[in-house]
């Protein structure tokens, strides 16, 4: 196993045994704090739809009848401005709704919980939270696939670009004799159907765990907003921009194996724990789970509120800021540097394809109401 080193990445005092599967902390050149602008642009694309859903569905009179503190949580908040801006924005929308619908009542106090894995760089996150904020802030470390809060405690849960991270890879993918063993690739794109099925069933289990935990924590009438990179129903995964990139990553790693810088066995056993669900899959999972009503499940073009071509170098840096830990868990940092250098070149060679597929409707907004 590689001994990971960090370039401008905070280690949270966990140098001896770091949990590397996290976004890059700190404020350096490869930090998520400095490289999460594309995610923010995409969040802006669905902002109006989310505001509409809150305005239409969130029954503030009912919520305020049980508590004078409204509790919001962002799950998989990471580091940097995205979570702080989004949660402040959501709080303001809810506050405005109170002011217009309950003009004679006292405006409730707000408490915002920022959740991520315990390995997240919460210190850098705290430095982004304004001192003159009009809410109480707290960090909640731990996996959102488990319980994180007391029963019937939260009123609103938001999670963006986080639920597509799988909790782990299914065991059969490590078994060389299994049809789900993913030889020569790092993702399920263009892989045999058994590989994609293994990823899909892991996602199903993870989402079910997430919904079960939230079902206990959220009050009746509370709202869940999920923003997930998705795929249109029926579209082959290989058509996604991200899949084009993941396939090129696999090709580059195989080149490095041919050059004997890494072994083929390393590539075979490495799989990116990232999955893009389609709306039908989410709808079926939510219905089977039974605790929530679906208000919205829809896909949008993530580029629809900004123009121009994708900047391949900057995009790759964003990907690295978010996913470095997944690679560093398996490969030496020199190999990861080399892979990303070569990846940029490969992406430039297919830049027309990258730009055309990037405009597909792949940004999924899911709005659920606790029954
Ligand atoms: C790409 S970042 C998205 C950050 C932020 N929500 C945004 O929109 O910019 C994904 C985050 O989800 C977190 N995450 C993934 N799985 C998680 C889990 N099971 N529990 C808590 N956080 C998780 C990761 O640690 C990472 O910080």
mmCIF file of C-alpha atoms and ligand atoms in Angstrom:
data_model
loop_
_atom_site.group_PDB
_atom_site.id
_atom_site.type_symbol
_atom_site.label_atom_id
_atom_site.label_comp_id
_atom_site.label_asym_id
_atom_site.label_seq_id
_atom_site.Cartn_x
_atom_site.Cartn_y
_atom_site.Cartn_z
ATOM 1 C CA UNK A 1 0.000 0.000 0.000
ATOM 2 C CA UNK A 2 1.304 3.461 -0.866
ATOM 3 C CA UNK A 3 2.444 5.819 1.879
ATOM 4 C CA UNK A 4 0.460 8.907 1.022
ATOM 5 C CA UNK A 5 1.918 12.400 1.158
ATOM 6 C CA UNK A 6 0.022 15.600 0.770
ATOM 7 C CA UNK A 7 0.553 18.618 -1.436
ATOM 8 C CA UNK A 8 -1.018 21.638 0.221
ATOM 9 C CA UNK A 9 -3.509 19.371 1.939
ATOM 10 C CA UNK A 10 -4.387 19.638 5.604
ATOM 11 C CA UNK A 11 -4.017 16.367 7.459
ATOM 12 C CA UNK A 12 -6.205 17.209 10.465
ATOM 13 C CA UNK A 13 -3.600 15.747 12.781
ATOM 14 C CA UNK A 14 -4.331 12.267 11.427
ATOM 15 C CA UNK A 15 -0.979 11.806 9.698
ATOM 16 C CA UNK A 16 -0.356 8.362 11.123
ATOM 17 C CA UNK A 17 -3.538 6.763 9.945
ATOM 18 C CA UNK A 18 -5.479 9.249 7.870
ATOM 19 C CA UNK A 19 -8.898 8.449 6.437
ATOM 20 C CA UNK A 20 -8.011 9.633 2.988
ATOM 21 C CA UNK A 21 -11.367 9.347 1.362
ATOM 22 C CA UNK A 22 -12.340 12.940 1.832
ATOM 23 C CA UNK A 23 -12.003 16.149 -0.136
ATOM 24 C CA UNK A 24 -8.694 18.005 0.083
ATOM 25 C CA UNK A 25 -8.687 20.206 3.166
ATOM 26 C CA UNK A 26 -6.728 23.365 3.856
ATOM 27 C CA UNK A 27 -6.526 26.361 1.584
ATOM 28 C CA UNK A 28 -3.762 25.276 -0.794
ATOM 29 C CA UNK A 29 -3.619 25.056 -4.551
ATOM 30 C CA UNK A 30 -5.362 21.679 -4.660
ATOM 31 C CA UNK A 31 -7.815 22.322 -1.807
ATOM 32 C CA UNK A 32 -11.568 21.876 -2.190
ATOM 33 C CA UNK A 33 -11.895 25.319 -0.625
ATOM 34 C CA UNK A 34 -10.248 26.797 -3.731
ATOM 35 C CA UNK A 35 -11.595 24.263 -6.234
ATOM 36 C CA UNK A 36 -15.340 23.842 -5.844
ATOM 37 C CA UNK A 37 -16.543 26.604 -8.107
ATOM 38 C CA UNK A 38 -18.113 24.276 -10.706
ATOM 39 C CA UNK A 39 -20.211 22.641 -8.003
ATOM 40 C CA UNK A 40 -21.350 26.106 -6.895
ATOM 41 C CA UNK A 41 -22.417 27.025 -10.444
ATOM 42 C CA UNK A 42 -24.453 23.835 -10.634
ATOM 43 C CA UNK A 43 -26.059 24.528 -7.253
ATOM 44 C CA UNK A 44 -27.135 27.902 -8.670
ATOM 45 C CA UNK A 45 -28.860 26.096 -11.541
ATOM 46 C CA UNK A 46 -31.247 24.286 -9.189
ATOM 47 C CA UNK A 47 -31.523 27.105 -6.643
ATOM 48 C CA UNK A 48 -34.797 28.524 -8.006
ATOM 49 C CA UNK A 49 -36.415 25.091 -8.138
ATOM 50 C CA UNK A 50 -35.374 24.431 -4.547
ATOM 51 C CA UNK A 51 -36.721 27.808 -3.412
ATOM 52 C CA UNK A 52 -40.021 27.084 -5.214
ATOM 53 C CA UNK A 53 -40.286 23.720 -3.454
ATOM 54 C CA UNK A 54 -39.665 25.279 -0.029
ATOM 55 C CA UNK A 55 -42.148 28.058 -0.724
ATOM 56 C CA UNK A 56 -44.777 25.601 -1.967
ATOM 57 C CA UNK A 57 -44.391 22.671 0.406
ATOM 58 C CA UNK A 58 -42.757 23.610 3.693
ATOM 59 C CA UNK A 59 -45.545 24.192 6.196
ATOM 60 C CA UNK A 60 -43.857 26.740 8.475
ATOM 61 C CA UNK A 61 -46.945 27.164 10.656
ATOM 62 C CA UNK A 62 -46.874 23.456 11.441
ATOM 63 C CA UNK A 63 -43.122 23.490 12.099
ATOM 64 C CA UNK A 64 -43.326 26.520 14.388
ATOM 65 C CA UNK A 65 -46.173 24.968 16.375
ATOM 66 C CA UNK A 66 -43.757 22.345 17.728
ATOM 67 C CA UNK A 67 -40.517 24.277 18.137
ATOM 68 C CA UNK A 68 -39.203 27.813 18.234
ATOM 69 C CA UNK A 69 -35.849 26.644 16.874
ATOM 70 C CA UNK A 70 -35.662 25.549 13.254
ATOM 71 C CA UNK A 71 -32.859 23.048 12.711
ATOM 72 C CA UNK A 72 -31.227 22.627 9.324
ATOM 73 C CA UNK A 73 -28.467 20.178 8.367
ATOM 74 C CA UNK A 74 -26.155 19.978 5.380
ATOM 75 C CA UNK A 75 -24.939 16.410 4.918
ATOM 76 C CA UNK A 76 -21.594 15.931 3.184
ATOM 77 C CA UNK A 77 -20.810 19.636 3.597
ATOM 78 C CA UNK A 78 -17.042 19.317 2.909
ATOM 79 C CA UNK A 79 -14.943 22.469 3.165
ATOM 80 C CA UNK A 80 -15.292 25.866 1.647
ATOM 81 C CA UNK A 81 -17.897 28.369 0.716
ATOM 82 C CA UNK A 82 -20.531 26.178 -1.029
ATOM 83 C CA UNK A 83 -22.120 24.782 2.113
ATOM 84 C CA UNK A 84 -22.035 28.092 3.988
ATOM 85 C CA UNK A 85 -23.601 30.075 1.124
ATOM 86 C CA UNK A 86 -26.262 27.445 0.408
ATOM 87 C CA UNK A 87 -27.341 26.920 4.012
ATOM 88 C CA UNK A 88 -27.494 30.649 4.713
ATOM 89 C CA UNK A 89 -29.605 31.027 1.566
ATOM 90 C CA UNK A 90 -32.012 28.244 2.593
ATOM 91 C CA UNK A 91 -32.343 29.738 6.071
ATOM 92 C CA UNK A 92 -33.240 33.113 4.555
ATOM 93 C CA UNK A 93 -35.926 31.562 2.315
ATOM 94 C CA UNK A 94 -37.507 29.821 5.333
ATOM 95 C CA UNK A 95 -37.275 33.039 7.380
ATOM 96 C CA UNK A 96 -38.994 35.032 4.611
ATOM 97 C CA UNK A 97 -41.759 32.450 4.509
ATOM 98 C CA UNK A 98 -42.277 32.851 8.251
ATOM 99 C CA UNK A 99 -42.391 36.617 7.938
ATOM 100 C CA UNK A 100 -45.030 36.492 5.229
ATOM 101 C CA UNK A 101 -47.148 33.626 6.615
ATOM 102 C CA UNK A 102 -46.870 34.210 10.363
ATOM 103 C CA UNK A 103 -46.462 38.024 10.609
ATOM 104 C CA UNK A 104 -47.701 38.118 14.211
ATOM 105 C CA UNK A 105 -45.475 35.348 15.533
ATOM 106 C CA UNK A 106 -41.965 35.591 16.827
ATOM 107 C CA UNK A 107 -39.441 34.619 14.119
ATOM 108 C CA UNK A 108 -37.834 31.359 15.226
ATOM 109 C CA UNK A 109 -34.151 30.948 15.943
ATOM 110 C CA UNK A 110 -32.129 28.919 13.455
ATOM 111 C CA UNK A 111 -29.488 26.292 14.046
ATOM 112 C CA UNK A 112 -27.388 24.913 11.172
ATOM 113 C CA UNK A 113 -25.510 21.639 11.468
ATOM 114 C CA UNK A 114 -22.613 20.991 9.100
ATOM 115 C CA UNK A 115 -22.095 17.250 8.713
ATOM 116 C CA UNK A 116 -19.294 15.342 7.070
ATOM 117 C CA UNK A 117 -17.038 12.403 7.907
ATOM 118 C CA UNK A 118 -14.812 12.952 10.930
ATOM 119 C CA UNK A 119 -11.793 13.183 8.611
ATOM 120 C CA UNK A 120 -13.228 16.336 6.992
ATOM 121 C CA UNK A 121 -11.239 19.535 7.558
ATOM 122 C CA UNK A 122 -13.835 21.202 9.796
ATOM 123 C CA UNK A 123 -11.305 23.832 10.942
ATOM 124 C CA UNK A 124 -11.083 25.292 7.448
ATOM 125 C CA UNK A 125 -14.850 25.062 7.157
ATOM 126 C CA UNK A 126 -15.284 27.039 10.393
ATOM 127 C CA UNK A 127 -13.073 29.791 9.000
ATOM 128 C CA UNK A 128 -15.635 30.262 6.187
ATOM 129 C CA UNK A 129 -18.580 30.748 8.569
ATOM 130 C CA UNK A 130 -19.158 34.495 9.078
ATOM 131 C CA UNK A 131 -18.850 35.789 12.640
ATOM 132 C CA UNK A 132 -21.954 37.954 12.268
ATOM 133 C CA UNK A 133 -24.123 34.988 11.242
ATOM 134 C CA UNK A 134 -27.750 34.923 12.283
ATOM 135 C CA UNK A 135 -27.820 31.273 13.203
ATOM 136 C CA UNK A 136 -26.232 28.901 15.687
ATOM 137 C CA UNK A 137 -23.636 26.711 13.984
ATOM 138 C CA UNK A 138 -22.332 23.273 14.867
ATOM 139 C CA UNK A 139 -20.349 20.517 13.194
ATOM 140 C CA UNK A 140 -21.595 16.947 13.293
ATOM 141 C CA UNK A 141 -18.933 14.384 12.360
ATOM 142 C CA UNK A 142 -19.912 10.936 11.135
ATOM 143 C CA UNK A 143 -21.351 9.039 8.209
ATOM 144 C CA UNK A 144 -24.746 10.149 6.996
ATOM 145 C CA UNK A 145 -25.533 6.508 6.307
ATOM 146 C CA UNK A 146 -26.018 6.200 10.079
ATOM 147 C CA UNK A 147 -27.959 8.112 12.726
ATOM 148 C CA UNK A 148 -26.429 11.503 13.523
ATOM 149 C CA UNK A 149 -29.203 13.336 15.395
ATOM 150 C CA UNK A 150 -31.857 12.662 18.073
ATOM 151 C CA UNK A 151 -35.326 11.560 17.084
ATOM 152 C CA UNK A 152 -37.679 14.116 15.443
ATOM 153 C CA UNK A 153 -35.035 16.831 15.740
ATOM 154 C CA UNK A 154 -34.394 18.253 12.250
ATOM 155 C CA UNK A 155 -36.742 20.315 10.088
ATOM 156 C CA UNK A 156 -34.744 20.547 6.879
ATOM 157 C CA UNK A 157 -31.943 18.417 5.411
ATOM 158 C CA UNK A 158 -29.844 19.380 2.412
ATOM 159 C CA UNK A 159 -27.155 17.313 0.728
ATOM 160 C CA UNK A 160 -25.322 18.284 -2.459
ATOM 161 C CA UNK A 161 -22.800 16.271 -4.456
ATOM 162 C CA UNK A 162 -22.340 13.772 -1.654
ATOM 163 C CA UNK A 163 -24.810 10.877 -1.880
ATOM 164 C CA UNK A 164 -23.173 9.564 -5.057
ATOM 165 C CA UNK A 165 -20.110 8.662 -2.923
ATOM 166 C CA UNK A 166 -20.628 4.997 -2.054
ATOM 167 C CA UNK A 167 -19.954 3.835 1.500
ATOM 168 C CA UNK A 168 -17.574 1.210 0.097
ATOM 169 C CA UNK A 169 -17.191 -1.246 -2.748
ATOM 170 C CA UNK A 170 -19.098 -4.550 -2.708
ATOM 171 C CA UNK A 171 -16.943 -7.535 -1.672
ATOM 172 C CA UNK A 172 -17.534 -9.449 -4.909
ATOM 173 C CA UNK A 173 -15.621 -6.732 -6.743
ATOM 174 C CA UNK A 174 -12.442 -7.847 -4.947
ATOM 175 C CA UNK A 175 -12.928 -11.496 -5.935
ATOM 176 C CA UNK A 176 -10.929 -12.327 -9.085
ATOM 177 C CA UNK A 177 -13.307 -15.171 -9.872
ATOM 178 C CA UNK A 178 -16.434 -13.047 -9.682
ATOM 179 C CA UNK A 179 -18.036 -11.684 -12.877
ATOM 180 C CA UNK A 180 -18.120 -8.353 -10.998
ATOM 181 C CA UNK A 181 -14.298 -8.215 -10.810
ATOM 182 C CA UNK A 182 -13.485 -5.063 -12.779
ATOM 183 C CA UNK A 183 -10.317 -5.874 -14.746
ATOM 184 C CA UNK A 184 -8.391 -2.985 -16.302
ATOM 185 C CA UNK A 185 -10.930 -0.320 -15.378
ATOM 186 C CA UNK A 186 -11.503 2.001 -12.435
ATOM 187 C CA UNK A 187 -15.262 2.486 -12.808
ATOM 188 C CA UNK A 188 -18.359 0.693 -14.075
ATOM 189 C CA UNK A 189 -18.562 2.758 -17.263
ATOM 190 C CA UNK A 190 -18.271 0.365 -20.272
ATOM 191 C CA UNK A 191 -17.771 -2.511 -17.815
ATOM 192 C CA UNK A 192 -19.699 -5.832 -17.894
ATOM 193 C CA UNK A 193 -23.236 -5.506 -16.573
ATOM 194 C CA UNK A 194 -22.335 -7.431 -13.366
ATOM 195 C CA UNK A 195 -19.974 -4.596 -12.412
ATOM 196 C CA UNK A 196 -22.626 -1.930 -12.923
ATOM 197 C CA UNK A 197 -25.142 -4.067 -11.017
ATOM 198 C CA UNK A 198 -22.736 -4.359 -8.061
ATOM 199 C CA UNK A 199 -22.362 -0.576 -7.954
ATOM 200 C CA UNK A 200 -26.130 -0.072 -8.297
ATOM 201 C CA UNK A 201 -26.981 -2.425 -5.441
ATOM 202 C CA UNK A 202 -24.421 -0.724 -3.185
ATOM 203 C CA UNK A 203 -26.030 2.640 -3.986
ATOM 204 C CA UNK A 204 -29.485 1.204 -3.251
ATOM 205 C CA UNK A 205 -28.344 -0.028 0.182
ATOM 206 C CA UNK A 206 -26.624 3.267 0.959
ATOM 207 C CA UNK A 207 -29.624 5.396 0.022
ATOM 208 C CA UNK A 208 -31.951 3.144 2.008
ATOM 209 C CA UNK A 209 -29.692 3.537 5.076
ATOM 210 C CA UNK A 210 -29.599 7.308 4.551
ATOM 211 C CA UNK A 211 -33.401 7.510 4.319
ATOM 212 C CA UNK A 212 -33.946 5.251 7.341
ATOM 213 C CA UNK A 213 -31.640 7.383 9.481
ATOM 214 C CA UNK A 214 -33.239 10.644 8.303
ATOM 215 C CA UNK A 215 -36.726 9.216 8.792
ATOM 216 C CA UNK A 216 -36.005 9.000 12.512
ATOM 217 C CA UNK A 217 -34.326 12.385 12.754
ATOM 218 C CA UNK A 218 -36.721 14.553 10.725
ATOM 219 C CA UNK A 219 -40.037 15.797 12.082
ATOM 220 C CA UNK A 220 -43.254 15.013 10.233
ATOM 221 C CA UNK A 221 -43.620 17.653 7.506
ATOM 222 C CA UNK A 222 -39.855 18.215 7.367
ATOM 223 C CA UNK A 223 -38.103 18.459 4.025
ATOM 224 C CA UNK A 224 -35.112 16.759 2.388
ATOM 225 C CA UNK A 225 -33.379 18.297 -0.640
ATOM 226 C CA UNK A 226 -30.811 16.143 -2.427
ATOM 227 C CA UNK A 227 -28.654 17.318 -5.303
ATOM 228 C CA UNK A 228 -26.891 14.408 -6.965
ATOM 229 C CA UNK A 229 -25.012 13.942 -10.234
ATOM 230 C CA UNK A 230 -27.407 11.636 -12.067
ATOM 231 C CA UNK A 231 -28.203 10.134 -15.457
ATOM 232 C CA UNK A 232 -31.377 10.242 -17.572
ATOM 233 C CA UNK A 233 -33.472 7.047 -17.449
ATOM 234 C CA UNK A 234 -32.209 4.605 -20.088
ATOM 235 C CA UNK A 235 -29.016 6.507 -20.996
ATOM 236 C CA UNK A 236 -25.903 4.259 -21.015
ATOM 237 C CA UNK A 237 -23.473 5.335 -18.311
ATOM 238 C CA UNK A 238 -20.638 5.612 -20.860
ATOM 239 C CA UNK A 239 -22.389 8.682 -22.359
ATOM 240 C CA UNK A 240 -21.823 10.798 -19.247
ATOM 241 C CA UNK A 241 -19.019 13.370 -19.254
ATOM 242 C CA UNK A 242 -17.722 11.996 -15.969
ATOM 243 C CA UNK A 243 -17.684 8.480 -17.418
ATOM 244 C CA UNK A 244 -15.583 9.669 -20.348
ATOM 245 C CA UNK A 245 -13.136 10.958 -17.754
ATOM 246 C CA UNK A 246 -13.254 7.788 -15.605
ATOM 247 C CA UNK A 247 -12.587 5.617 -18.679
ATOM 248 C CA UNK A 248 -9.603 7.786 -19.588
ATOM 249 C CA UNK A 249 -8.342 7.483 -15.997
ATOM 250 C CA UNK A 250 -8.517 3.694 -16.378
ATOM 251 C CA UNK A 251 -6.619 3.873 -19.702
ATOM 252 C CA UNK A 252 -3.904 6.058 -18.149
ATOM 253 C CA UNK A 253 -3.514 3.705 -15.169
ATOM 254 C CA UNK A 254 -3.209 0.756 -17.583
ATOM 255 C CA UNK A 255 -0.505 2.655 -19.507
ATOM 256 C CA UNK A 256 1.327 3.219 -16.216
ATOM 257 C CA UNK A 257 1.003 -0.518 -15.527
ATOM 258 C CA UNK A 258 2.464 -1.354 -18.964
ATOM 259 C CA UNK A 259 5.363 0.969 -18.112
ATOM 260 C CA UNK A 260 5.714 -1.017 -14.857
ATOM 261 C CA UNK A 261 5.240 2.054 -12.682
ATOM 262 C CA UNK A 262 2.313 0.286 -11.017
ATOM 263 C CA UNK A 263 0.979 -3.266 -11.328
ATOM 264 C CA UNK A 264 -2.067 -4.345 -13.292
ATOM 265 C CA UNK A 265 -3.318 -5.987 -10.093
ATOM 266 C CA UNK A 266 -3.437 -2.515 -8.476
ATOM 267 C CA UNK A 267 -5.610 -1.213 -11.304
ATOM 268 C CA UNK A 268 -7.841 -4.300 -11.195
ATOM 269 C CA UNK A 269 -8.508 -3.941 -7.479
ATOM 270 C CA UNK A 270 -9.062 -0.178 -7.552
ATOM 271 C CA UNK A 271 -12.609 1.070 -8.198
ATOM 272 C CA UNK A 272 -13.871 4.615 -7.810
ATOM 273 C CA UNK A 273 -16.733 4.539 -5.280
ATOM 274 C CA UNK A 274 -18.878 6.919 -7.311
ATOM 275 C CA UNK A 275 -22.318 6.124 -8.755
ATOM 276 C CA UNK A 276 -24.806 8.159 -10.811
ATOM 277 C CA UNK A 277 -28.429 7.093 -10.247
ATOM 278 C CA UNK A 278 -31.336 7.731 -12.649
ATOM 279 C CA UNK A 279 -34.668 9.279 -11.587
ATOM 280 C CA UNK A 280 -36.593 6.000 -11.890
ATOM 281 C CA UNK A 281 -34.152 4.272 -9.531
ATOM 282 C CA UNK A 282 -34.469 7.038 -6.935
ATOM 283 C CA UNK A 283 -38.281 7.023 -7.248
ATOM 284 C CA UNK A 284 -38.455 3.246 -6.703
ATOM 285 C CA UNK A 285 -36.042 3.377 -3.762
ATOM 286 C CA UNK A 286 -37.958 6.156 -2.022
ATOM 287 C CA UNK A 287 -41.261 4.370 -2.554
ATOM 288 C CA UNK A 288 -39.867 1.064 -1.249
ATOM 289 C CA UNK A 289 -38.362 2.822 1.762
ATOM 290 C CA UNK A 290 -41.789 4.227 2.568
ATOM 291 C CA UNK A 291 -40.915 7.068 4.958
ATOM 292 C CA UNK A 292 -40.986 10.004 2.519
ATOM 293 C CA UNK A 293 -43.267 11.454 -0.138
ATOM 294 C CA UNK A 294 -41.686 12.513 -3.412
ATOM 295 C CA UNK A 295 -42.258 16.174 -4.199
ATOM 296 C CA UNK A 296 -39.738 16.469 -7.052
ATOM 297 C CA UNK A 297 -37.298 14.254 -8.904
ATOM 298 C CA UNK A 298 -35.935 15.983 -11.982
ATOM 299 C CA UNK A 299 -32.837 16.369 -14.077
ATOM 300 C CA UNK A 300 -31.399 19.686 -15.295
ATOM 301 C CA UNK A 301 -28.542 20.745 -17.540
ATOM 302 C CA UNK A 302 -25.833 21.707 -15.010
ATOM 303 C CA UNK A 303 -24.451 24.348 -17.384
ATOM 304 C CA UNK A 304 -27.751 26.123 -18.010
ATOM 305 C CA UNK A 305 -26.933 29.226 -15.955
ATOM 306 C CA UNK A 306 -23.461 29.784 -17.335
ATOM 307 C CA UNK A 307 -22.082 29.979 -20.829
ATOM 308 C CA UNK A 308 -18.886 29.022 -22.537
ATOM 309 C CA UNK A 309 -16.734 25.937 -22.850
ATOM 310 C CA UNK A 310 -15.552 23.874 -19.944
ATOM 311 C CA UNK A 311 -11.999 24.742 -18.866
ATOM 312 C CA UNK A 312 -10.484 21.257 -18.905
ATOM 313 C CA UNK A 313 -7.507 22.117 -16.695
ATOM 314 C CA UNK A 314 -9.672 23.793 -14.078
ATOM 315 C CA UNK A 315 -12.290 21.042 -14.232
ATOM 316 C CA UNK A 316 -9.634 18.362 -13.705
ATOM 317 C CA UNK A 317 -8.284 20.303 -10.732
ATOM 318 C CA UNK A 318 -11.802 20.399 -9.263
ATOM 319 C CA UNK A 319 -12.093 16.639 -9.741
ATOM 320 C CA UNK A 320 -8.737 16.154 -8.049
ATOM 321 C CA UNK A 321 -9.644 18.440 -5.129
ATOM 322 C CA UNK A 322 -12.745 16.330 -4.486
ATOM 323 C CA UNK A 323 -11.364 12.857 -5.266
ATOM 324 C CA UNK A 324 -7.625 12.894 -4.456
ATOM 325 C CA UNK A 325 -8.211 10.835 -1.307
ATOM 326 C CA UNK A 326 -9.797 7.994 -3.283
ATOM 327 C CA UNK A 327 -6.609 7.656 -5.366
ATOM 328 C CA UNK A 328 -4.111 8.306 -2.555
ATOM 329 C CA UNK A 329 -5.567 5.419 -0.609
ATOM 330 C CA UNK A 330 -4.248 3.082 -3.336
ATOM 331 C CA UNK A 331 -1.452 4.847 -5.245
ATOM 332 C CA UNK A 332 1.712 6.826 -4.440
ATOM 333 C CA UNK A 333 1.316 10.566 -4.815
ATOM 334 C CA UNK A 334 3.810 10.585 -7.726
ATOM 335 C CA UNK A 335 1.545 8.168 -9.597
ATOM 336 C CA UNK A 336 -1.527 10.268 -8.864
ATOM 337 C CA UNK A 337 0.305 13.401 -10.110
ATOM 338 C CA UNK A 338 1.326 11.582 -13.284
ATOM 339 C CA UNK A 339 -2.156 10.180 -13.854
ATOM 340 C CA UNK A 340 -3.746 13.632 -13.594
ATOM 341 C CA UNK A 341 -1.100 15.205 -15.891
ATOM 342 C CA UNK A 342 -1.745 12.583 -18.554
ATOM 343 C CA UNK A 343 -5.498 12.779 -17.987
ATOM 344 C CA UNK A 344 -5.547 16.489 -18.881
ATOM 345 C CA UNK A 345 -3.812 15.723 -22.183
ATOM 346 C CA UNK A 346 -6.277 12.924 -22.959
ATOM 347 C CA UNK A 347 -9.249 15.122 -22.117
ATOM 348 C CA UNK A 348 -7.973 17.862 -24.449
ATOM 349 C CA UNK A 349 -7.948 15.278 -27.248
ATOM 350 C CA UNK A 350 -11.695 14.673 -26.733
ATOM 351 C CA UNK A 351 -12.650 18.210 -25.694
ATOM 352 C CA UNK A 352 -15.523 18.435 -28.249
ATOM 353 C CA UNK A 353 -17.106 15.325 -26.763
ATOM 354 C CA UNK A 354 -16.546 16.604 -23.216
ATOM 355 C CA UNK A 355 -18.206 19.920 -24.036
ATOM 356 C CA UNK A 356 -21.203 18.403 -25.815
ATOM 357 C CA UNK A 357 -21.957 15.781 -23.162
ATOM 358 C CA UNK A 358 -21.486 18.292 -20.335
ATOM 359 C CA UNK A 359 -24.697 19.982 -21.439
ATOM 360 C CA UNK A 360 -26.778 16.811 -20.969
ATOM 361 C CA UNK A 361 -29.416 16.847 -18.245
ATOM 362 C CA UNK A 362 -27.446 15.166 -15.505
ATOM 363 C CA UNK A 363 -27.946 17.292 -12.421
ATOM 364 C CA UNK A 364 -30.606 15.641 -10.280
ATOM 365 C CA UNK A 365 -32.769 17.534 -7.814
ATOM 366 C CA UNK A 366 -34.747 15.378 -5.390
ATOM 367 C CA UNK A 367 -37.191 16.955 -2.939
ATOM 368 C CA UNK A 368 -38.802 14.677 -0.348
ATOM 369 C CA UNK A 369 -41.265 15.358 2.463
ATOM 370 C CA UNK A 370 -41.255 13.350 5.697
ATOM 371 C CA UNK A 371 -44.648 11.643 5.993
HETATM 372 C C1 LIG B 1 -17.805 16.566 -3.517
HETATM 373 S S1 LIG B 1 -17.977 16.909 -1.826
HETATM 374 C C2 LIG B 1 -19.416 17.958 -1.872
HETATM 375 C C3 LIG B 1 -19.333 19.051 -0.888
HETATM 376 C C4 LIG B 1 -20.411 20.094 -0.830
HETATM 377 N N1 LIG B 1 -21.684 19.509 -0.463
HETATM 378 C C5 LIG B 1 -20.539 20.884 -2.097
HETATM 379 O O1 LIG B 1 -21.609 20.862 -2.700
HETATM 380 O O2 LIG B 1 -19.580 21.537 -2.494
HETATM 381 C C6 LIG B 1 -18.659 15.398 -1.145
HETATM 382 C C7 LIG B 1 -18.602 15.378 0.358
HETATM 383 O O3 LIG B 1 -19.445 14.336 0.845
HETATM 384 C C8 LIG B 1 -18.811 13.775 1.967
HETATM 385 N N2 LIG B 1 -19.335 12.432 2.206
HETATM 386 C C9 LIG B 1 -19.281 11.362 1.394
HETATM 387 N N3 LIG B 1 -19.829 10.301 1.986
HETATM 388 C C10 LIG B 1 -20.223 10.709 3.218
HETATM 389 C C11 LIG B 1 -20.848 10.065 4.310
HETATM 390 N N4 LIG B 1 -21.172 8.769 4.247
HETATM 391 N N5 LIG B 1 -21.126 10.783 5.413
HETATM 392 C C12 LIG B 1 -20.817 12.095 5.492
HETATM 393 N N6 LIG B 1 -20.210 12.765 4.479
HETATM 394 C C13 LIG B 1 -19.917 12.082 3.366
HETATM 395 C C14 LIG B 1 -17.346 13.741 1.579
HETATM 396 O O4 LIG B 1 -16.497 13.558 2.698
HETATM 397 C C15 LIG B 1 -17.194 15.085 0.900
HETATM 398 O O5 LIG B 1 -16.816 16.070 1.798
#
